[in-house]
Tab-separated table of C-alpha atoms and ligand atoms in Angstrom:
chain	number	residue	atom	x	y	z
A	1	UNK	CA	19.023	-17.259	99.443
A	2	UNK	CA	21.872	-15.234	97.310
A	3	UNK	CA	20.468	-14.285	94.195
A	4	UNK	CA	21.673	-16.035	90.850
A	5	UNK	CA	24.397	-13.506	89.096
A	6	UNK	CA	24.545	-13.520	85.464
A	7	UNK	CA	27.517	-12.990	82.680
A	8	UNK	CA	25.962	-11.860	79.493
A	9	UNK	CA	22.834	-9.493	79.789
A	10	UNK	CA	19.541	-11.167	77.975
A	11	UNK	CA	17.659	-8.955	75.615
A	12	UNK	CA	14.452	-8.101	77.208
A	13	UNK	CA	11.752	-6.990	74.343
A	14	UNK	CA	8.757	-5.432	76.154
A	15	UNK	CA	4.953	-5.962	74.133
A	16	UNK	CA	1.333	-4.667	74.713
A	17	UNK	CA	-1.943	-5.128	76.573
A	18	UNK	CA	-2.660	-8.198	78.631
A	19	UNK	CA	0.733	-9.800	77.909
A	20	UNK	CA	2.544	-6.817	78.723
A	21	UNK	CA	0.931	-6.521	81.982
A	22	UNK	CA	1.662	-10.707	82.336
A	23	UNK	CA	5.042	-9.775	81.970
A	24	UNK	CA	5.578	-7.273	84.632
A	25	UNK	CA	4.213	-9.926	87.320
A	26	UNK	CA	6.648	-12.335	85.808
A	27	UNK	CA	9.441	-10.437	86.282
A	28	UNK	CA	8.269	-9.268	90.067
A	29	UNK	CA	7.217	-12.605	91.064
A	30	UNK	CA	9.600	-15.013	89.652
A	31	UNK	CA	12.332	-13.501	88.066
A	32	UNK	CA	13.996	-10.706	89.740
A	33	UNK	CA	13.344	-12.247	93.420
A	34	UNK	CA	15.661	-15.325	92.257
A	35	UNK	CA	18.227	-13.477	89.821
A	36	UNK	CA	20.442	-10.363	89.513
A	37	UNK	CA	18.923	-9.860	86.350
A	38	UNK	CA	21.326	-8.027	83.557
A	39	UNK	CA	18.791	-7.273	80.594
A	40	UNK	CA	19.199	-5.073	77.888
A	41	UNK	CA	15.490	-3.612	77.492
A	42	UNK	CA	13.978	-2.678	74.467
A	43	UNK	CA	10.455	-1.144	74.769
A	44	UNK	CA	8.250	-2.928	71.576
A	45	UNK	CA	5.371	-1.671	72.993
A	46	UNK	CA	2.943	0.264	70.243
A	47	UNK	CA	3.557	3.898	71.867
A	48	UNK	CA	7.318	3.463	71.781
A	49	UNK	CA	7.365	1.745	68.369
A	50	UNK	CA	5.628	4.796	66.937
A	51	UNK	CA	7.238	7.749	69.300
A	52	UNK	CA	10.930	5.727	67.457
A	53	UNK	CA	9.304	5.174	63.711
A	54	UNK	CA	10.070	1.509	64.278
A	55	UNK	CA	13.572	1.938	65.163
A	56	UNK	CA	13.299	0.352	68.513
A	57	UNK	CA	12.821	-2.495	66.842
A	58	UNK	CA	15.409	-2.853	64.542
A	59	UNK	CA	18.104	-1.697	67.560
A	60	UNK	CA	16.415	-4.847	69.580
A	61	UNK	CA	17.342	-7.148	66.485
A	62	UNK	CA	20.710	-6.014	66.495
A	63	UNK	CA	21.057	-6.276	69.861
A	64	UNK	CA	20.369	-10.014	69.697
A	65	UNK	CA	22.684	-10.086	67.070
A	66	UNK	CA	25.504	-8.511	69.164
A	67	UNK	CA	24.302	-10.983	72.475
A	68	UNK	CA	22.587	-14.098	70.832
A	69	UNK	CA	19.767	-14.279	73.115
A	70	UNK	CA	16.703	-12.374	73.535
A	71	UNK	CA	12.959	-13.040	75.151
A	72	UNK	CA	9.948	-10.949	73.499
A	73	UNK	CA	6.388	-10.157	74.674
A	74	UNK	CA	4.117	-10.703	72.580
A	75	UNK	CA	3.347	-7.501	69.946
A	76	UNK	CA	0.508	-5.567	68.305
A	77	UNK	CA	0.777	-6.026	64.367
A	78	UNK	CA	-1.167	-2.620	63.637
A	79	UNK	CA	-3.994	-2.831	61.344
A	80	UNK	CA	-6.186	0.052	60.157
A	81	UNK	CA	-7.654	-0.204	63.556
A	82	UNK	CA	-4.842	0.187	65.824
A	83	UNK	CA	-3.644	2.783	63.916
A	84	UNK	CA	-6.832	4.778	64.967
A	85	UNK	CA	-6.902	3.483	68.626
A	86	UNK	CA	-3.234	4.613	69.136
A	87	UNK	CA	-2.701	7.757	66.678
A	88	UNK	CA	-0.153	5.692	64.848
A	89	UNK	CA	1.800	7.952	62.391
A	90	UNK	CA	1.859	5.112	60.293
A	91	UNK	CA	0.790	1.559	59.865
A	92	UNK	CA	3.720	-0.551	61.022
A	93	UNK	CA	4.868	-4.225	59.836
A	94	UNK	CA	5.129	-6.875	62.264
A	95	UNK	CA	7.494	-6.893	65.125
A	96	UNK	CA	8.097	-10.433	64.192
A	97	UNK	CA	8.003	-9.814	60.638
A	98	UNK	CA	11.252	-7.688	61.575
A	99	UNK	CA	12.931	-9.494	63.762
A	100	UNK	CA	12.537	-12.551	61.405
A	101	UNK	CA	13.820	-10.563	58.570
A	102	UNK	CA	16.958	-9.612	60.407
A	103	UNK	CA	18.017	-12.678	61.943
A	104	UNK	CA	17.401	-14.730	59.082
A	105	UNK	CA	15.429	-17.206	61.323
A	106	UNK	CA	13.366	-19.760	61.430
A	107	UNK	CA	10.141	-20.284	64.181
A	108	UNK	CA	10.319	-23.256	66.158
A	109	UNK	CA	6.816	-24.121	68.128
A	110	UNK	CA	6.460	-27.190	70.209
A	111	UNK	CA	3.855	-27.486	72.471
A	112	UNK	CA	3.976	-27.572	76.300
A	113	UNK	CA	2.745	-30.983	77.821
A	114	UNK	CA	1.318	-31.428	81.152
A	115	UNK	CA	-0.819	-34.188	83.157
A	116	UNK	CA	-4.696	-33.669	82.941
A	117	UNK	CA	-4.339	-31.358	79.158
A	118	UNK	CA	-4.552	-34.560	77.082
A	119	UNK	CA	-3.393	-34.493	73.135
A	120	UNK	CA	-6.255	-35.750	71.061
A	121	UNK	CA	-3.873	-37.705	69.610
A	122	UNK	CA	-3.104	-40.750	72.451
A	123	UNK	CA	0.117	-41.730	71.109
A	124	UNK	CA	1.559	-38.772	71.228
A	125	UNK	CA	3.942	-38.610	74.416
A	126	UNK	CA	6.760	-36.502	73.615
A	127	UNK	CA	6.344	-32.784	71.788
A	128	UNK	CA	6.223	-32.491	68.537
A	129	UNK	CA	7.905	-29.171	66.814
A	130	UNK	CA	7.180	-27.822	63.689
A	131	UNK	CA	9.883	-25.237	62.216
A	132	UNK	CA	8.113	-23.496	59.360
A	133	UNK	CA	10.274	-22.162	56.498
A	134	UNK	CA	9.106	-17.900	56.518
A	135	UNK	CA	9.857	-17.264	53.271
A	136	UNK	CA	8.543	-17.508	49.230
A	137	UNK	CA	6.351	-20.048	47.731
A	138	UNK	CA	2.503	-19.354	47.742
A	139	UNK	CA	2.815	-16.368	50.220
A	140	UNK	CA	4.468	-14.793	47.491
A	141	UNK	CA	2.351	-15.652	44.359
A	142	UNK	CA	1.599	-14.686	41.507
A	143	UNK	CA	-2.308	-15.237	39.989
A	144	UNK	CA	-3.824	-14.929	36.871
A	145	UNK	CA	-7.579	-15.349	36.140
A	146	UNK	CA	-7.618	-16.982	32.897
A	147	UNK	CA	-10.686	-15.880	30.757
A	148	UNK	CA	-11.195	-18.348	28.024
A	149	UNK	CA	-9.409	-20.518	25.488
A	150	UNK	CA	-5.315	-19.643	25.148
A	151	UNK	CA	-1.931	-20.838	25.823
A	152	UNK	CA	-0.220	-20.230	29.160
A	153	UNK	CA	3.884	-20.331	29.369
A	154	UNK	CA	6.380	-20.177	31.963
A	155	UNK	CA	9.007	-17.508	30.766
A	156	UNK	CA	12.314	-16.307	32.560
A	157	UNK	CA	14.009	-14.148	31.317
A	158	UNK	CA	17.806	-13.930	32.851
A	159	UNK	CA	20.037	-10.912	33.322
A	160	UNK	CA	21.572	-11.283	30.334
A	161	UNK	CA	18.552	-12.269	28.046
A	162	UNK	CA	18.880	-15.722	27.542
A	163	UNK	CA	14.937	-17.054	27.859
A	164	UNK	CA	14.153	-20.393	29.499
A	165	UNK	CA	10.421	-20.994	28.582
A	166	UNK	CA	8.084	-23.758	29.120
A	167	UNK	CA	4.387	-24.766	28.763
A	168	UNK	CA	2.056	-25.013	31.307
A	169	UNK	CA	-1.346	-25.702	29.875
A	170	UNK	CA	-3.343	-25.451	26.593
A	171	UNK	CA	-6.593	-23.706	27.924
A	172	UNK	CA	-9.710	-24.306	26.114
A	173	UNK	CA	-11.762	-22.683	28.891
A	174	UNK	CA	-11.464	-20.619	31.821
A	175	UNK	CA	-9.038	-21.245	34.605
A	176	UNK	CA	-6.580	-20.030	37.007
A	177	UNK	CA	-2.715	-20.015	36.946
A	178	UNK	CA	-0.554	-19.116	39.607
A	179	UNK	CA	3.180	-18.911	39.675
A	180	UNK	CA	5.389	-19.095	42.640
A	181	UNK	CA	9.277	-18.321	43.692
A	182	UNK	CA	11.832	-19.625	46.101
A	183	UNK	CA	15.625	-19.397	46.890
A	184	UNK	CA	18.437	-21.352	46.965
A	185	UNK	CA	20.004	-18.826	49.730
A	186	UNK	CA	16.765	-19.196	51.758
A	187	UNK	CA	16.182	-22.677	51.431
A	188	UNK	CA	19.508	-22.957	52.541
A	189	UNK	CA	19.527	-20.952	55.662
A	190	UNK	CA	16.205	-22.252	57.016
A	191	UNK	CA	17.967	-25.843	56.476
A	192	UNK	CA	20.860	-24.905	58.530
A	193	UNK	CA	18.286	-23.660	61.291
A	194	UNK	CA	16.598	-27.180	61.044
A	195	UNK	CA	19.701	-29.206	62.077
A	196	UNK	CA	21.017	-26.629	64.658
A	197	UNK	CA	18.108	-26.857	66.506
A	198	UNK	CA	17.612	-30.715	66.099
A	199	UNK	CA	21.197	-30.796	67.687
A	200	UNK	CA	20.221	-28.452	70.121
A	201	UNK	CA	17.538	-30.405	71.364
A	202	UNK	CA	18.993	-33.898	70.599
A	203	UNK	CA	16.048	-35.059	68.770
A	204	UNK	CA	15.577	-36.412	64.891
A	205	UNK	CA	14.949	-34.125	62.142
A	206	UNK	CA	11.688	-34.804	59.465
A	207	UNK	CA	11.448	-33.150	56.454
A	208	UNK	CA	8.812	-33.907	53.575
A	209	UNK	CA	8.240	-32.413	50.021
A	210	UNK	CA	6.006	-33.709	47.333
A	211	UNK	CA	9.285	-33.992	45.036
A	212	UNK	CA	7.999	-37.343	43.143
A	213	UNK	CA	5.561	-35.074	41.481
A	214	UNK	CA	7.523	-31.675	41.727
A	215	UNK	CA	10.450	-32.574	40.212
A	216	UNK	CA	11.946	-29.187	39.953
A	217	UNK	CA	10.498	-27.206	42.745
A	218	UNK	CA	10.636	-29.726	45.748
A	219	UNK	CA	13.504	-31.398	44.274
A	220	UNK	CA	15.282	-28.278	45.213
A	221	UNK	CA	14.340	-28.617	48.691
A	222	UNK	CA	14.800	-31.989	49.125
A	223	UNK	CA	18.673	-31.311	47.772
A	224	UNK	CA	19.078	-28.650	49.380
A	225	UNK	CA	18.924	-30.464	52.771
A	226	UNK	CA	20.532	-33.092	51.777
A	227	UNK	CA	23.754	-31.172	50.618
A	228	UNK	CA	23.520	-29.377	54.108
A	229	UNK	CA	23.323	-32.603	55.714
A	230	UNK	CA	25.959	-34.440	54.197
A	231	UNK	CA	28.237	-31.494	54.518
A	232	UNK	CA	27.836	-30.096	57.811
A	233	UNK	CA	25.747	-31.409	59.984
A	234	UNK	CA	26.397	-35.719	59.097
A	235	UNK	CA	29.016	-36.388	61.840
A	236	UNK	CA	27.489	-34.068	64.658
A	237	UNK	CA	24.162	-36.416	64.191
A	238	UNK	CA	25.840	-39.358	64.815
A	239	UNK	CA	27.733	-38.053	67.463
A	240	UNK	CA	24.568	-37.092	69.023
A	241	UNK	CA	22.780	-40.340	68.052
A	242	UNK	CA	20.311	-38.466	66.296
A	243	UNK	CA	19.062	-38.900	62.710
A	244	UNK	CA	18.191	-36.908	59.735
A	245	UNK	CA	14.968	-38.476	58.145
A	246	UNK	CA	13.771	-37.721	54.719
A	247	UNK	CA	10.073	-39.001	53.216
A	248	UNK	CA	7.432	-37.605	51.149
A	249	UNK	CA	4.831	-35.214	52.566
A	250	UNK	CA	1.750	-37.439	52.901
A	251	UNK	CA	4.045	-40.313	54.200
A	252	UNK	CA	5.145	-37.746	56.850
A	253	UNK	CA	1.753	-36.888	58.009
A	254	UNK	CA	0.974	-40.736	58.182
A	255	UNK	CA	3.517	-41.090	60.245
A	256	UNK	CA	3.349	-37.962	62.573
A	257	UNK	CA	-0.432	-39.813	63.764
A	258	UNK	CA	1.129	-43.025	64.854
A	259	UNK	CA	4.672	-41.647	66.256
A	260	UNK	CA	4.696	-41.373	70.035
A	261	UNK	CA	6.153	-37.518	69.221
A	262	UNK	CA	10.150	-36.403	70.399
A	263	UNK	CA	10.793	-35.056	66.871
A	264	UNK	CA	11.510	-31.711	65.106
A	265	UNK	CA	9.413	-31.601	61.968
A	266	UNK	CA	10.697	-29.208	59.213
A	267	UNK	CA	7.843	-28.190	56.897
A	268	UNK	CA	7.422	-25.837	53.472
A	269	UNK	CA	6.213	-22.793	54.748
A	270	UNK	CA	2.446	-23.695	53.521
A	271	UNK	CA	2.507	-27.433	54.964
A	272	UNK	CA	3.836	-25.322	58.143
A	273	UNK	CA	1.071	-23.151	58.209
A	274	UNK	CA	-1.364	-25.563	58.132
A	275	UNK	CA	0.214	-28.792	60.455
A	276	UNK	CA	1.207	-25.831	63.218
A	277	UNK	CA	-2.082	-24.985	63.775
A	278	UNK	CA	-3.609	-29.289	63.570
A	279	UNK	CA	-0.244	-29.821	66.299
A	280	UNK	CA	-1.507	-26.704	68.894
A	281	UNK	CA	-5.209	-27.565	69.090
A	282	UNK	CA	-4.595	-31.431	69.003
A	283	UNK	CA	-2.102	-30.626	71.766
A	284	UNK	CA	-4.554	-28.421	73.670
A	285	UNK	CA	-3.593	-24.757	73.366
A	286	UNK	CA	-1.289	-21.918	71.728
A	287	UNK	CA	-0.926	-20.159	75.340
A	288	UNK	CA	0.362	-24.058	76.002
A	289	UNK	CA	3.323	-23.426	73.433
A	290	UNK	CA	6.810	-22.751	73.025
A	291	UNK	CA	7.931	-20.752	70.611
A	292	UNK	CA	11.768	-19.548	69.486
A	293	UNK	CA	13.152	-18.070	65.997
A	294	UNK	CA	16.799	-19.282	65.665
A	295	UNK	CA	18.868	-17.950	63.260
A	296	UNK	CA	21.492	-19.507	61.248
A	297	UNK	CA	24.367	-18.184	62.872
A	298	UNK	CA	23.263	-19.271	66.615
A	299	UNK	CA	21.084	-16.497	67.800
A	300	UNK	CA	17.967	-17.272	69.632
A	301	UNK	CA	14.935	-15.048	70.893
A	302	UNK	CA	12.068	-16.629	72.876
A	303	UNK	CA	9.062	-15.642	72.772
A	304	UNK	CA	4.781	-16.866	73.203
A	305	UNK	CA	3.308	-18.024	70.633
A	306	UNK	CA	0.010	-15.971	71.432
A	307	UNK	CA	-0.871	-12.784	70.745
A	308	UNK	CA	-1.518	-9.991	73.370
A	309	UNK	CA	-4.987	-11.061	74.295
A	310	UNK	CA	-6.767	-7.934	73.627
A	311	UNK	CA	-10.038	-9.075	74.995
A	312	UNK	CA	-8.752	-9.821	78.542
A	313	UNK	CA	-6.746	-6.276	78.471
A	314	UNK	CA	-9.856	-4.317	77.918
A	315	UNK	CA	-11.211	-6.470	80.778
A	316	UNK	CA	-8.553	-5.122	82.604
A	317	UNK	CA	-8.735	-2.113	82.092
A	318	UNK	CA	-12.103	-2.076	82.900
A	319	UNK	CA	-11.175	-2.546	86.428
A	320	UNK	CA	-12.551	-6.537	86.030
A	321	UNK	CA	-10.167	-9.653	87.154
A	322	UNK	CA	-8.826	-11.618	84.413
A	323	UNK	CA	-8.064	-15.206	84.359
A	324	UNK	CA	-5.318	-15.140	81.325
A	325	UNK	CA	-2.864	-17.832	80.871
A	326	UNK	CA	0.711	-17.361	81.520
A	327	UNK	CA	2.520	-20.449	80.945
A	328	UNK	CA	3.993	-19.771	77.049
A	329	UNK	CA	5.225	-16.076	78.577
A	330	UNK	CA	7.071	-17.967	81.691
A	331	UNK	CA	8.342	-20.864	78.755
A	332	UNK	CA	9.793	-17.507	76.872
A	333	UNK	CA	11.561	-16.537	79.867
A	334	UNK	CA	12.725	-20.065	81.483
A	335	UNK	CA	13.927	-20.586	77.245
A	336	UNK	CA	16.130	-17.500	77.015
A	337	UNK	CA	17.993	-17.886	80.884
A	338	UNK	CA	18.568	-21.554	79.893
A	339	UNK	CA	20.591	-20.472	76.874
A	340	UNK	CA	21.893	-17.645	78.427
A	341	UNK	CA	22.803	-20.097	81.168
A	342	UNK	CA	24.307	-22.635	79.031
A	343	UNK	CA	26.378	-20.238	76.915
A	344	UNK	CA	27.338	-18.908	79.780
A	345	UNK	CA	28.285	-21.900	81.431
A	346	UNK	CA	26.196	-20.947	84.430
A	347	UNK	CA	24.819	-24.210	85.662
A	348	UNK	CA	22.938	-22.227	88.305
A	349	UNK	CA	20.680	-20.648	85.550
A	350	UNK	CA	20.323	-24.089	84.248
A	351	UNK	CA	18.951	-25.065	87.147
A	352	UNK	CA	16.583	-22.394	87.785
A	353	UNK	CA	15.482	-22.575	84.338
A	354	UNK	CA	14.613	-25.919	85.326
A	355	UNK	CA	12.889	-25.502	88.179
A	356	UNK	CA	10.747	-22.621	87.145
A	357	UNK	CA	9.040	-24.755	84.614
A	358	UNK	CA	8.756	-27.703	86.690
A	359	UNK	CA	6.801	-25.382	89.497
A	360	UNK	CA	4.757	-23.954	86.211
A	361	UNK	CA	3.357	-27.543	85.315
A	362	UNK	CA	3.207	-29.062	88.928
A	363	UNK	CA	0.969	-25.850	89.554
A	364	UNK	CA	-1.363	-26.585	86.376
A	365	UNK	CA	-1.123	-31.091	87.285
A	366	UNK	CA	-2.445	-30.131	91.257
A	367	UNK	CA	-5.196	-28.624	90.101
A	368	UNK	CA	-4.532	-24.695	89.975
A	369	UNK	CA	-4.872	-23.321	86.580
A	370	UNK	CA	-6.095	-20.148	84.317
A	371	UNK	CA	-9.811	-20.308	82.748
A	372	UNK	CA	-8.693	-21.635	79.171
A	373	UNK	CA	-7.194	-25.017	80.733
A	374	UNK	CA	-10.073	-25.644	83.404
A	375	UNK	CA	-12.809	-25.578	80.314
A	376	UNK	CA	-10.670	-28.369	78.961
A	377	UNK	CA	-8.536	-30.216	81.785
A	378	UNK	CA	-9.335	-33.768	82.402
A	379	UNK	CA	-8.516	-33.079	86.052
A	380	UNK	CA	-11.394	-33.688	88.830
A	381	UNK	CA	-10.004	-31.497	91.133
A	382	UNK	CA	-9.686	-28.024	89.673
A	383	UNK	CA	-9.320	-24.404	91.436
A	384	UNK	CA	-9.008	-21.917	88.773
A	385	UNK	CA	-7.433	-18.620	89.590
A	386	UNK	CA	-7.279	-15.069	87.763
A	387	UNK	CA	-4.197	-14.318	86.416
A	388	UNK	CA	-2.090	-13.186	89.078
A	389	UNK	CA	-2.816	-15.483	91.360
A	390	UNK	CA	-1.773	-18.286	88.700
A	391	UNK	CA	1.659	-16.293	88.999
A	392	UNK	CA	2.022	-15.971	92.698
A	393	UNK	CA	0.995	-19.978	92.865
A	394	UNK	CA	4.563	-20.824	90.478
A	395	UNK	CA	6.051	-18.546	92.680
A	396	UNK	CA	5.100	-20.763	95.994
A	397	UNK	CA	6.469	-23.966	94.067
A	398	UNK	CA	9.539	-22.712	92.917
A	399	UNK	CA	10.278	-21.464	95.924
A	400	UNK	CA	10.113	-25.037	97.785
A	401	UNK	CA	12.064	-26.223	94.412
A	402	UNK	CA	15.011	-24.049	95.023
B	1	LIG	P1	-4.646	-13.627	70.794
B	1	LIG	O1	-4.038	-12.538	71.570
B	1	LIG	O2	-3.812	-14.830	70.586
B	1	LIG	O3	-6.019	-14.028	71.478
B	1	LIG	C1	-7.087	-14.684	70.827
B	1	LIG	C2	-7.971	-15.387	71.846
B	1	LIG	O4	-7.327	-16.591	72.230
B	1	LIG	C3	-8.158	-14.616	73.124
B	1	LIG	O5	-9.222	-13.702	73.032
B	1	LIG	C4	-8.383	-15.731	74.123
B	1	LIG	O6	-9.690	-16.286	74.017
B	1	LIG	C5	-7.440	-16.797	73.627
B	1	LIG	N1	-6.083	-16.656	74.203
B	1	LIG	C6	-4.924	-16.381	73.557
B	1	LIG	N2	-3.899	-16.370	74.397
B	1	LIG	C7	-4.410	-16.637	75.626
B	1	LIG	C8	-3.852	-16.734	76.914
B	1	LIG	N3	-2.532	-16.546	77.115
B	1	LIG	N4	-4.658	-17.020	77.964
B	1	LIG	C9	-5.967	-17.199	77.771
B	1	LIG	N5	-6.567	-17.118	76.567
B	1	LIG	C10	-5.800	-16.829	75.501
B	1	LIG	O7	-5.067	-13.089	69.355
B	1	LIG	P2	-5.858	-11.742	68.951
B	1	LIG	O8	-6.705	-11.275	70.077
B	1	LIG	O9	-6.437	-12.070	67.658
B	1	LIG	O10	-4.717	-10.694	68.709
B	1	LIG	C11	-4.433	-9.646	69.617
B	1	LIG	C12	-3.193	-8.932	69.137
B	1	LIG	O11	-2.077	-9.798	69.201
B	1	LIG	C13	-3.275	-8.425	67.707
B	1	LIG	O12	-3.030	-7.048	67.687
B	1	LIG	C14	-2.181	-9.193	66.979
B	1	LIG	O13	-1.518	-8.358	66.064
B	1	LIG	C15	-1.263	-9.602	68.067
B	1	LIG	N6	-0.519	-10.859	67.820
B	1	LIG	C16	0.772	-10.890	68.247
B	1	LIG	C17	1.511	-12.048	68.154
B	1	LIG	C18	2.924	-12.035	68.651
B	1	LIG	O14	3.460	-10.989	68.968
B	1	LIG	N7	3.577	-13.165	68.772
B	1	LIG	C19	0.941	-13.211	67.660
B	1	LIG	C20	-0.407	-13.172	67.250
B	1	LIG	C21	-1.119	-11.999	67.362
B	1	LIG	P3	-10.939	-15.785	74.887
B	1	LIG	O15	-11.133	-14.345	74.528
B	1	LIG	O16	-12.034	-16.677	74.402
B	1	LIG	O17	-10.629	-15.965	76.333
B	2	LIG	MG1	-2.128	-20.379	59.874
């Protein structure tokens, strides 16, 4: 079989430990035997981050900038201890932090649904995706321990010295205050990243604030959206027979547990924080979960939702077999040569994008799966497999696919 040829190289960024090793047998066992793979490689890999003082990094943002799609292994986010473990000549920020950062983007996760991993949740058919807004509100705080009995205001104080001022509370005892920021600009942009995606995928958009009681804060969100909506996203909805849904927060979460899923749910970045993490481990599992920052402009990098399963790596390295799970890695890949593919206009990578996630989950639904799904699989009929030999399994699938 003639291999697939591609147009546009794909940004490859390279990660650490177990994943990075997961992604070497990708590549050897179902990638480059099927395509003529043109990647741009960037090496995010600890050693290389440091040996560059980060720089790799930002030259693998702007490279998905300059080419629109990248796929990423999952990173090390050095903390005082990896700094030790790898002679770090300093403490890094996140990879994703970064990339984020630069592309202006917004994390979509949905999970990955196959026969015999059951949701808690039996309604719930189709994915759900939650696309977290990254930026401001309590992550960004400011506190104040209130002592005793006084008067606390909110003051701003604009550029030109105008003061807009208003009361919060007459304390007669301790308490606690907090104050917290957002922006129009970023509001904005993760809006835009909402509706490109829901077009993307063809399914409705949800969004929820608590703007009956916030009247101000939320409001702004709520208007925000709307404004976008109405403006530049209204007629590409309809066209796509698609709808932009609007509700309050705990009416949202009513309805997520009685929907039958097929949805992209847009959530404040702490109502993100916390539904992402009910959605994976009612779904099953975050190595059972897609994950890809878009950025306003139409740049996409794939990428698991995991981290680099440092555990299993030292397992490895210890000579031992390891029985870590693939699947979110593969989704990364099968994501980015889909949209290469379809920006492309290669129907061929289409296709194998297809088939290389259909031979993932027909693997995991006859029975052969990693360690992580067998503890929890409602399947009789299991033969779990190290990691591997999860791989190579795909591998005999897709090839009968193709
Ligand atoms: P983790 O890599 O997600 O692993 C936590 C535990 O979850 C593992 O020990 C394992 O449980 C289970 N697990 C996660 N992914 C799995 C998979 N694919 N197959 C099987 N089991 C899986 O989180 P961590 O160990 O806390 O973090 C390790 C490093 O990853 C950190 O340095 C962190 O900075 C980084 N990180 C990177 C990203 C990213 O780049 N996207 C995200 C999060 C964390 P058992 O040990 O019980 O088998
Ligand atoms: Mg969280």
């Amino acid at each position: 079989m003639a291999k697939i040829q591609m147009k546009t190289p794909l940004v490859e960024l390279d990660g650490d430990e177990m994943t990075r090793i997961l992604w070497q047998m990708i590549k050897e066992e179902l990638i480059l035997p099927f395509i003529e793979l043109k990647a741009e490689y960037y090496d995010l890999g600890l050693p290389k981050r440091d040996e560059t003082d980060d720089q790799v990094t930002v030259d693998a943002a702007n490279a998905i900038r300059r080419y629109g799609v990248g796929v990423k292994c999952a990173t090390i986010t050095p903390n005082p201890a990896r700094v030790k473990e790898y002679g770090l000549k300093e403490m890094y920020k996140s990879p994703n932090g970064t990339l984020r950062a630069m592309l202006d983007g917004t994390v979509f996760r949905a999970p990955i649904l196959v026969k015999g991993i059951e949701p808690c949740v039996r309604n719930w058919k189709k994915p759900i995706t939650i696309a977290r807004h990254a930026y401001g509100d309590v992550y960004k705080n400011a506190e104040i321990r209130v002592p005793g009995p006084g008067e606390a205001r909110l003051v701003f104080t604009a550029a030109d010295g105008t003061v807009t001022e208003e009361k919060i509370f007459d304390f007669e005892d301790a308490g606690v205050i907090q104050g917290i920021y957002n922006l129009d600009s970023s509001i904005r942009s993760f809006a835009r990243s909402c509706f490109a995606y829901a077009l993307d995928v063809k399914e409705d958009l949800w969004f929820a604030t608590k703007d009956t009681i916030s009247k101000t804060y939320d409001r702004a969100f709520k208007e925000i959206f709307e404004t976008v909506y109405e403006e530049e996203y209204k007629d590409r909805f309809e066209e796509a027979g698609i709808t932009y849904f609007y509700t309050l927060i705990d009416d949202a979460v009513a309805r997520i547990m009685k929907c039958d899923g097929g949805l992209v749910w847009a959530c404040k970045n702490y109502d993100g924080d916390v539904f992402s993490d009910m959605l994976s481990s009612a779904f099953g599992s975050l190595a059972m979960m897609t994950s890809v920052l878009v950025s306003p402009d139409g740049c996409f990098e794939y990428e698991a939702a995991h981290g680099t399963v440092q555990r299993h790596y030292y397992k490895h390295l210890a000579g031992e077999s390891t029985s870590t799970n693939s699947v979110a890695t593969i989704f990364a890949w099968s994501g980015a040569i889909r949209k290469r593919g379809e920006l492309d206009e290669l129907p061929e990578m289409i296709r194998f994008a297809d088939c290389l996630e259909k031979a993932t989950l027909e693997t995991i639904e006859s029975g052969t799966m990693t360690g992580d799904l067998a503890r929890i699989t409602t399947l009789s009929d299991v033969h779990q497999v190290d990691s591997l030999g999860f791989i190579r399994a795909v591998r005999e699938k897709l090839e009968e696919l193709l």
